Amino acid sequence: MKKRILSVLASGALLVGLGAVAPATASAAPYCGIRWGSLPESVTATTSAQVENLRSGRHDCFDRLVVDLDGSVTGYSVSYVSRVEQLGSGQVVPLSGAADLQVLVEAAAYDDRGEATYSPRTPSRAVDVTGYRTFRQVAFTGSFEGQTLIGLGVRARLPMRAFVLDGPGDGSRLVIDVAHQW
C-alpha cells in the first residue's frame, strides 16, 4: 500500500512538473528578441548618390552587410528570390548557400563621367564572409541605369531587416541584417 501511494504521488508530481514546463516552452521568446520576418523590404525613390563600398560584420545574433554611399540612400529593395539575375543581361548570378537575397540599391556604382566609384577586385566574392554563421557569399553584380545589384547568398531563408543610417559626413549606409536562426 505504501509503495502504491508513493507511486501515485510520484506520478502526480511528474505530471505537474511537465505541465509547468510545457507552457514555458510553447511561449519562449524569439531568438535574441528578433521579431523580423523574411518578406521583402523596400523604399521607392531615386537618388544621385553613388555606391562607394560594401562591408560586413558578425554580431551575436545576426550577420550584417553595409552598403556605403556618398550621398543619401533614398531607394532600395531587399528580398529573397529564387535566383539573382544581373541587371540588363538577366544572366543568373550563382550564389553559395540555400537562399538568395537580392539587394537592389537605387544608386549607381559609377560617377557622372562613367568612372567606377566601387569596383571590387573579385566581384563574385566582393566581401570576405568566411566563417560567418549566416552569410555564405556577397556578389557585386554591377550597376546598370543608375541601379546597383548585390547578391547575398545565405545559409537559409532567415529573418532579415533593412534600414538606412546617416553618415559619416554627407554619406549614408544601407544596412541589411540577417538573423542566425528563427
Short mmCIF file of C-alpha atoms in Angstrom, two decimals:
data_model
loop_
_atom_site.label_atom_id
_atom_site.label_comp_id
_atom_site.label_asym_id
_atom_site.label_seq_id
_atom_site.Cartn_x
_atom_site.Cartn_y
_atom_site.Cartn_z
CA MET A 1 0.00 0.00 0.00
CA LYS A 2 2.83 2.38 0.89
CA LYS A 3 4.51 1.69 -2.48
CA ARG A 4 1.26 2.39 -4.32
CA ILE A 5 0.76 5.75 -2.56
CA LEU A 6 4.37 6.74 -3.29
CA SER A 7 3.92 5.70 -6.92
CA VAL A 8 0.73 7.79 -7.28
CA LEU A 9 2.38 10.80 -5.61
CA ALA A 10 5.46 10.49 -7.86
CA SER A 11 3.28 10.24 -10.98
CA GLY A 12 1.27 13.27 -9.90
CA ALA A 13 4.43 15.29 -9.24
CA LEU A 14 5.78 14.31 -12.67
CA LEU A 15 2.58 15.41 -14.42
CA VAL A 16 2.54 18.73 -12.53
CA GLY A 17 6.20 19.25 -13.43
CA LEU A 18 5.56 18.54 -17.11
CA GLY A 19 2.60 20.91 -17.11
CA ALA A 20 4.79 23.67 -15.71
CA VAL A 21 7.47 23.10 -18.36
CA ALA A 22 5.24 22.78 -21.45
CA PRO A 23 3.72 26.28 -21.41
CA ALA A 24 7.14 27.89 -20.92
CA THR A 25 8.48 26.06 -23.97
CA ALA A 26 5.49 26.97 -26.12
CA SER A 27 5.76 30.67 -25.29
CA ALA A 28 9.54 31.01 -25.49
CA ALA A 29 10.84 34.38 -26.66
CA PRO A 30 12.06 34.71 -30.24
CA TYR A 31 15.73 34.12 -30.94
CA CYS A 32 17.70 37.06 -29.47
CA GLY A 33 14.44 39.01 -29.28
CA ILE A 34 14.40 39.31 -33.08
CA ARG A 35 10.92 39.88 -34.47
CA TRP A 36 11.89 40.39 -38.12
CA GLY A 37 10.39 38.43 -40.95
CA SER A 38 11.54 37.27 -44.37
CA LEU A 39 9.23 39.36 -46.55
CA PRO A 40 10.63 41.98 -48.96
CA GLU A 41 11.60 45.40 -47.62
CA SER A 42 11.76 48.40 -49.91
CA VAL A 43 11.64 52.17 -50.24
CA THR A 44 10.90 53.59 -53.69
CA ALA A 45 12.85 56.70 -54.73
CA THR A 46 15.80 57.61 -56.90
CA THR A 47 18.99 59.31 -55.80
CA SER A 48 22.10 60.95 -57.15
CA ALA A 49 24.24 59.20 -54.53
CA GLN A 50 26.82 56.64 -55.57
CA VAL A 51 27.86 53.34 -54.05
CA GLU A 52 31.36 53.62 -52.56
CA ASN A 53 31.91 50.40 -50.63
CA LEU A 54 30.49 47.11 -49.35
CA ARG A 55 31.48 45.73 -45.97
CA SER A 56 30.19 43.21 -43.47
CA GLY A 57 30.20 42.39 -39.80
CA ARG A 58 29.46 39.49 -37.48
CA HIS A 59 27.21 40.01 -34.47
CA ASP A 60 25.97 37.67 -31.74
CA CYS A 61 22.51 37.25 -33.28
CA PHE A 62 22.93 38.21 -36.95
CA ASP A 63 25.32 38.88 -39.82
CA ARG A 64 25.35 42.41 -41.30
CA LEU A 65 26.02 43.77 -44.79
CA VAL A 66 26.59 47.52 -45.16
CA VAL A 67 26.43 49.43 -48.45
CA ASP A 68 28.24 52.78 -48.10
CA LEU A 69 27.06 55.66 -50.30
CA ASP A 70 28.46 59.15 -50.80
CA GLY A 71 25.00 60.73 -50.50
CA SER A 72 21.57 59.87 -49.14
CA VAL A 73 20.12 56.41 -49.74
CA THR A 74 16.60 57.13 -50.90
CA GLY A 75 15.58 53.92 -52.60
CA TYR A 76 16.28 50.23 -52.16
CA SER A 77 14.71 46.80 -52.33
CA VAL A 78 15.84 43.76 -50.34
CA SER A 79 14.09 40.45 -50.95
CA TYR A 80 14.53 36.71 -51.08
CA VAL A 81 14.38 35.50 -54.67
CA SER A 82 14.59 32.13 -56.39
CA ARG A 83 17.72 33.41 -58.18
CA VAL A 84 19.59 36.67 -58.58
CA GLU A 85 19.86 37.89 -62.18
CA GLN A 86 22.24 40.58 -63.43
CA LEU A 87 20.71 43.91 -64.36
CA GLY A 88 20.49 44.44 -68.10
CA SER A 89 21.51 40.93 -69.20
CA GLY A 90 19.33 38.76 -66.97
CA GLN A 91 22.26 36.37 -66.57
CA VAL A 92 21.95 34.23 -63.42
CA VAL A 93 24.41 35.05 -60.65
CA PRO A 94 25.37 31.78 -58.90
CA LEU A 95 25.47 32.19 -55.12
CA SER A 96 26.58 29.86 -52.32
CA GLY A 97 24.02 28.95 -49.67
CA ALA A 98 20.47 27.64 -49.61
CA ALA A 99 18.76 31.03 -50.10
CA ASP A 100 19.42 34.07 -52.29
CA LEU A 101 18.86 37.60 -51.06
CA GLN A 102 18.72 40.29 -53.74
CA VAL A 103 19.81 43.80 -52.69
CA LEU A 104 18.91 46.47 -55.24
CA VAL A 105 20.11 49.98 -54.43
CA GLU A 106 18.71 52.93 -56.37
CA ALA A 107 22.22 54.36 -56.77
CA ALA A 108 24.96 53.76 -59.30
CA ALA A 109 28.47 52.47 -58.59
CA TYR A 110 29.86 54.97 -61.11
CA ASP A 111 30.08 58.76 -61.30
CA ASP A 112 28.77 61.26 -63.87
CA ARG A 113 31.76 60.54 -66.14
CA GLY A 114 31.03 56.80 -66.05
CA GLU A 115 34.04 56.02 -63.84
CA ALA A 116 33.61 53.36 -61.17
CA THR A 117 33.06 54.57 -57.61
CA TYR A 118 33.16 50.98 -56.38
CA SER A 119 34.93 48.13 -58.13
CA PRO A 120 35.91 45.10 -56.04
CA ARG A 121 38.89 43.01 -57.10
CA THR A 122 36.73 39.87 -57.25
CA PRO A 123 33.07 40.86 -57.84
CA SER A 124 31.74 37.33 -57.18
CA ARG A 125 33.39 37.49 -53.73
CA ALA A 126 33.13 41.24 -53.13
CA VAL A 127 33.25 40.83 -49.35
CA ASP A 128 35.02 38.02 -47.49
CA VAL A 129 32.40 36.30 -45.32
CA THR A 130 34.46 33.22 -44.49
CA GLY A 131 33.45 31.89 -41.07
CA TYR A 132 30.15 33.79 -40.86
CA ARG A 133 27.21 31.89 -39.36
CA THR A 134 24.60 33.04 -41.89
CA PHE A 135 26.32 34.70 -44.87
CA ARG A 136 27.85 32.42 -47.49
CA GLN A 137 28.69 34.85 -50.32
CA VAL A 138 28.44 38.53 -51.25
CA ALA A 139 28.49 39.16 -55.01
CA PHE A 140 28.66 42.62 -56.57
CA THR A 141 26.81 42.09 -59.84
CA GLY A 142 27.32 45.63 -61.12
CA SER A 143 25.41 48.80 -61.91
CA PHE A 144 23.05 49.49 -64.77
CA GLU A 145 20.97 52.61 -65.46
CA GLY A 146 21.54 54.13 -62.03
CA GLN A 147 20.87 50.96 -60.02
CA THR A 148 23.32 48.65 -58.26
CA LEU A 149 22.58 45.00 -57.60
CA ILE A 150 24.20 42.86 -54.91
CA GLY A 151 23.58 39.14 -54.47
CA LEU A 152 23.78 37.80 -50.94
CA GLY A 153 23.96 34.03 -50.53
CA VAL A 154 22.75 32.94 -47.09
CA ARG A 155 22.57 29.64 -45.21
CA ALA A 156 18.74 29.55 -45.26
CA ARG A 157 15.74 31.84 -45.66
CA LEU A 158 16.08 33.51 -42.28
CA PRO A 159 14.60 36.67 -40.77
CA MET A 160 16.11 39.85 -42.21
CA ARG A 161 15.73 43.58 -41.99
CA ALA A 162 16.94 46.57 -43.99
CA PHE A 163 17.30 50.17 -42.88
CA VAL A 164 19.26 53.34 -43.61
CA LEU A 165 21.70 55.14 -41.33
CA ASP A 166 23.01 58.66 -41.92
CA GLY A 167 26.72 59.45 -42.04
CA PRO A 168 29.54 59.58 -41.96
CA GLY A 169 29.57 63.19 -43.20
CA ASP A 170 27.17 63.69 -46.10
CA GLY A 171 27.07 59.97 -46.81
CA SER A 172 24.67 57.26 -45.71
CA ARG A 173 24.57 53.50 -45.26
CA LEU A 174 22.09 50.85 -46.30
CA VAL A 175 22.21 48.13 -43.64
CA ILE A 176 20.98 44.58 -44.17
CA ASP A 177 20.88 42.23 -41.16
CA VAL A 178 20.14 38.51 -41.48
CA ALA A 179 19.48 36.55 -38.28
CA HIS A 180 21.38 33.37 -37.44
CA GLN A 181 18.13 31.48 -36.82
CA TRP A 182 14.37 31.87 -36.41
#
